[in-house]
Amino acid sequence: SPTSPALAAKKKEFNIAWTIYVGWMPWPYAAEAGIVKKWADKYGITINVTQINDYVESINQYTAGKFDGVTVTNMDALTIPAAGGVDTTAVIMGDYSNGNDGVVLKKGKTLADIKGQKINLVELSVSHYLLARGLSTVKLDEKDIKTVNTSDADIVAAAKSPDTTAIVTWNPQLLEVKAEPGASLVFDSSKIPGEIQDLLVLNSETLKDNPEIAKALTGIWYETIALMKDSGEKGKAAREAMAKLSGTDLAGFETQLKTTHMYYAPKDGADFMTGAELPRIMDLVRSFCFEHNLLGENVKSKDAVGIQTPTSTLGSATNVKLRFDPSFMKLAADGKL
Amino acid sequence: MTRAMNVVPPRGGRILLAMLPFVLIAIIYVIGSAERRAANPDDKLLPPISEMAATTKRLAAEPDRRSGEYVLWVDTAASLRRLALGLGIAAAVGLAIGLTIGLLPVAGAGFGTLFAVLSMIPPMAVLPILFIVFGLGELSKVMLIIIGVTPTLIRDLSLEVSAMPREQLIKAQTLGASTWQVAIRVVLPQIMPRLLKCLRLMIGPAFLFLISAEAIASDVGLGYRIFLVRRYLSMDVILPYVVWITLLAFLLDLALVYIGRRAFPWAFVQEPR
Amino acid sequence: MTRAMNVVPPRGGRILLAMLPFVLIAIIYVIGSAERRAANPDDKLLPPISEMAATTKRLAAEPDRRSGEYVLWVDTAASLRRLALGLGIAAAVGLAIGLTIGLLPVAGAGFGTLFAVLSMIPPMAVLPILFIVFGLGELSKVMLIIIGVTPTLIRDLSLEVSAMPREQLIKAQTLGASTWQVAIRVVLPQIMPRLLKCLRLMIGPAFLFLISAEAIASDVGLGYRIFLVRRYLSMDVILPYVVWITLLAFLLDLALVYIGRRAFPWAFVQEPR
Amino acid sequence: MSALSFRNVWVEYGNQVVLERINLEIASGTFLSVVGPSGAGKSTFLRLILGQERPAQGAVLLDGEPFPAEPGPDRGIVFQRYSVFPHLTVLGNVLIGYEFAERKFSARLFGSARREAIEKSRALIDAVGLGPHADKYPSALSGGMQQRLAIAQALAKQPRVLLLDEPFGALDPGTRAQMHALIKPLWRDLKMTIVMVTHDIKEAFGLATRLIALDKTRRDPQAPERYGANITYDLDLTRDSAVPVLGFLRAQVEAQQ
Amino acid sequence: MSALSFRNVWVEYGNQVVLERINLEIASGTFLSVVGPSGAGKSTFLRLILGQERPAQGAVLLDGEPFPAEPGPDRGIVFQRYSVFPHLTVLGNVLIGYEFAERKFSARLFGSARREAIEKSRALIDAVGLGPHADKYPSALSGGMQQRLAIAQALAKQPRVLLLDEPFGALDPGTRAQMHALIKPLWRDLKMTIVMVTHDIKEAFGLATRLIALDKTRRDPQAPERYGANITYDLDLTRDSAVPVLGFLRAQVEAQQ
Ligand SMILES: Nc1ncnc2c1ncn2[C@@H]1O[C@H](COP(=O)(O)OP(=O)(O)OP(=O)(O)O)[C@@H](O)[C@H]1O
Ligand SMILES: Nc1ncnc2c1ncn2[C@@H]1O[C@H](COP(=O)(O)OP(=O)(O)OP(=O)(O)O)[C@@H](O)[C@H]1O
Ligand SMILES: [Mg+2]
Ligand SMILES: [Mg+2]
């Protein structure tokens, strides 16, 4: 269709969608503080940063072509746009979850106690992935438990219900669930560091024709998170604003930030992308996705969708749909933006 | 020349006319789908009809790889059970309270405003409280339907009762009827057709609440499946499910019309124009 | 002894009776809240009324530290604008189509089934498509209300038109009226009270759709705020918002009743019993 | 005993006075005809006796007692507009009176009690000439047939006071004569008090033992709503003297000559 | 010209035959009275002329042409049950006929055209005696007043054929005489064809130039629905000869003696 950015060549206006999550709060702050406009002007383009409340809807809209870029986790980038044929490139490796996602039991103290329980979680999400990874560490299988799909917006309320015994969720909901009397956190994402990544992805087609959008976005990102990291008054004000935007206060926001491994330095993000870890992680992720039919019901092998990292290509080389491109982070690291 | 309002299409023409807009919609869909596929061969948003048919066949006729269940039928059974329970209880409660409020001025004064206000509360917004009170199991799903549908039923039925010709209520009293007798022999049978009509209008909202409840916490059901596969934009599952839900709702609607015509022939004597 | 159905409470008693259930609910809430607080001093589910009052004051009377806006009022204005637009357009479209389908047998045959089917599609399930087609701006939120409300309006109004006494339509024709004249001078004014009644019944669903739309894509509005704080289970914000929405809806309802009585006195002459 | 008294009764709708200063004693067992021009307040007069309308001033008494302000089985009514139960067949419409009386809770009869009630109902239905239509719903009856059904319904309860609002207006002369032949002996045997509104002067004189005319006695052309109707004629028809021609009938008498 | 012809017309509801083998020629300018027992099919007969009902067999012709199968301004009607527009005042109910005719699109009159139409309407409203009630809604009118309003409404259009279904049934004799005095000259001056159903034999004979009686000629007690009504009497009232007593009236005549 003519609105599809896949067909668009040179353009001047770009739409980026974001959703509320601790690792993505720099985006609205940057928009509000004028950082977005500053960098957009520098590259002679316009960037609209739009909030979508529903995370899945934001990715769906990106996949349908309504947005040129979106904030997304590595797993969802693979299963929704990439599996949906939209060639997608991750240009910013923002952070990975280092405890932001967790498994909480109301009955039981260790992960092994989960056996036979009913678990409330957002099925087929990173929570599900975390659970699967956790189960494998205690030699359990998904057959040993029962999952109940529970909306992320309502999971805190669900956790209060007396008949709920096990929950897998992410922050800020995780903080609320953990605080339930008698609840214990038995597994979290800090046990699988780097596996749940928060990215900014762009449509590869748009990126190829308009590299300046990636440059502008990278510039915005690193300027903003530098502010966020700042320990002085300016940093505090920025973090407070971000907290407000995500519906919490400074203390709550900083608690969440603690369990988020931010790549404040562009070089660290780029290094992670070019490292040997990434292909191993993506292989784990795509295996999980394939086993749960997330790559499409008719897909016969986990190789169907190709994933390209700077060091290697996983799966079909002729059907690469998810790419990791560290070049813009490198430009930032080199101060060439 | 005959006035437009007096032109009655013949029986055959009527069926053709009724089909026409559906055929048009199907054609528009096919074109839209083909266009998107031309631009992106893996497009998931508007899958071609052949692909949806294949998915439907797999969901309805092949056991699931992991659970061994026939997904479509398991989902349908679970959802219909919840829907039937919810609508059934809502109908009974709505009928009883609506009749009381409409017939007794004292009850109307005491509870009319209450239910007018209750019917305005968005049920989704108070879900957390519902969860605590009714748990996360089947009960809370059925309750969401009941809570969503009953206040409207109550309001509509009580308005209907108070709009009944006063002459009839007076006539009944001159025939010696007590309030209770008026309620069960005069008012109740006369609002039953209205109840059916209301229920027909409420099928849509009831499905809406059911799907929302299943989207929030569930492990089986039509709404569960739709929201599960929404995670990877499987429109080839969502669209057939939506069509299936619409078909189910439409059949339920037809069934209610049929029941109405059989059970309350007097209400339909003059209806066909 | 007077029959229960003939006991009419006096004016003052009626108001007292109407208040009673609300007072009861408030008392139950206060007790429940106190109990939960006693068990867990950090309980968030049923905050005491004092806490909710403080939160409300903060949202309504203190400018937001960052934006300088009065959150409650900004949310209310945004939501009411969407609601008014959505309901207004739905009413106009519903009236036009409902009247046409009810009055013209050909239109009824052609589109009656279509709208019966359309009214059964759960709008939430096709949300992704709606957002794609109508974008993510104000339009899609208004559209969700329109799509959710209009088919029901169309069905109800067209049923109402076809239930009009045939004698009146025939009388109008013997007075020389064309189809168009029958529509605007005989049918339209007589279904206006019904439209108002329908709109009253649709206020609840309209708010539901609005809140759902705002929960998915928005950055201001009553539904957005509820969605935003739901993850923290901030019932001290959610409950006042729910009460506020209910109050708004109830006032809207009263306004529609008032408009109906002023504009269509003939429809209410016999109503008070 | 079922004597009715009106003591200085006024009825008003908003600022329109409909009836004013009505003083009337109706002895038990009277067959009272009420005549008067259209819109005079005849139906309103009946509604007062029924307890459906309360006087703005004054009181209506039954056997000297203040009136129960609600309709009851002691006062039957046939309304001016057909008012049968649309959801019951002809038979069901008559039967329901017996069912109300005999089964307080279920209001339904079964077995032999039902057969008996059906028999009584059928006799009444045959008497009003609806025998072949016993299983039809009211919507399939002609206007006059519905009116006859309403009459059968009211008679089933054998009320002490029977109120008839133009009961035979929609009937052809043949059927009307049948109805007269039905009601007169019932009135005599059951010692009912009957109040009948009619426009048929022959009928009014032929059936009744007493006749009153309702009409406005004063008119203000600028404010027609300021004055209500009153009793302008009150004739005892049991005396064997000549009956005076009613003033307000003159136009009609002239027109027919 | 407005002559009506019935050629072997049958009307059936489901398996019930209502009218059978009706053959009738009604000359233009006739004032035809239709009498017959309740439920005979008189209203159905009018609905046929109106185009509201289609015959199961046979044809109804207007001036020899097949009938337009829909109601039109050439045929006015006053229904048996009051059928005025509830959402318009008395004045609005009469006015709307003029508005339909003169403003195709808006169906509303303004300015001097409106004033003129209001004048004509008021004259009619005064003629039926509703002058002081011109601003009331129908729900605040008595039964007879609604009926008079319906008459005024139908007369406003001066139709070629006027159909009256017991138009004066709910009126007192005085008002009824007024209505007769109103309609007779209009019929003469406008050369209308009037078909009037009535139960009042005096009225039927007094106003009409021709009278027909509808009744069943054959009855099967086991299956009353198998036979429909037919024309049992057809009297020309313009001849100066004695009029025979109608058979089906005997009961009534006897009862009144
Ligand atoms: N609900 C009402 N609201 C206002 N006025 C009313 C109402 N009902 C009746 N009226 C007025 O009361 C007066 C008497 O009405 P009523 O029905 O008693 O007359 P009636 O004598 O029975 O006439 P008819 O012979 O035509 O039936 C009328 O002028 C009428 O306009
Ligand atoms: N909608 C209908 N469905 C079935 N039967 C009907 C319907 N309308 C009328 N009938 C039947 O048709 C017959 C004639 O009815 P119609 O109304 O023409 O009688 P009528 O001569 O006008 O009687 P009345 O003097 O009582 O008004 C009746 O026996 C009635 O039962
Ligand atoms: Mg009256
Ligand atoms: Mg008739």
CSV table of N, CA, C and O and ligand atoms in Angstrom, one decimal, chain E residues 43 80 165-166, ligand 4:
chain,number,residue,atom,x,y,z
E,43,SER,N,-64.2,-3.0,8.0
E,43,SER,CA,-63.0,-2.3,8.0
E,43,SER,C,-62.1,-2.8,6.9
E,43,SER,O,-61.3,-2.1,6.2
E,80,GLN,N,-61.2,3.7,12.3
E,80,GLN,CA,-62.0,3.3,13.4
E,80,GLN,C,-61.4,3.6,14.8
E,80,GLN,O,-62.0,4.1,15.7
E,165,ASP,N,-64.6,5.2,8.8
E,165,ASP,CA,-64.8,3.9,9.5
E,165,ASP,C,-65.4,4.3,10.9
E,165,ASP,O,-64.7,4.6,11.8
E,166,GLU,N,-66.7,4.2,11.0
E,166,GLU,CA,-67.4,4.6,12.2
E,166,GLU,C,-66.9,5.9,12.8
E,166,GLU,O,-66.5,6.0,13.9
F,4,MG,MG,-64.1,-2.3,11.9
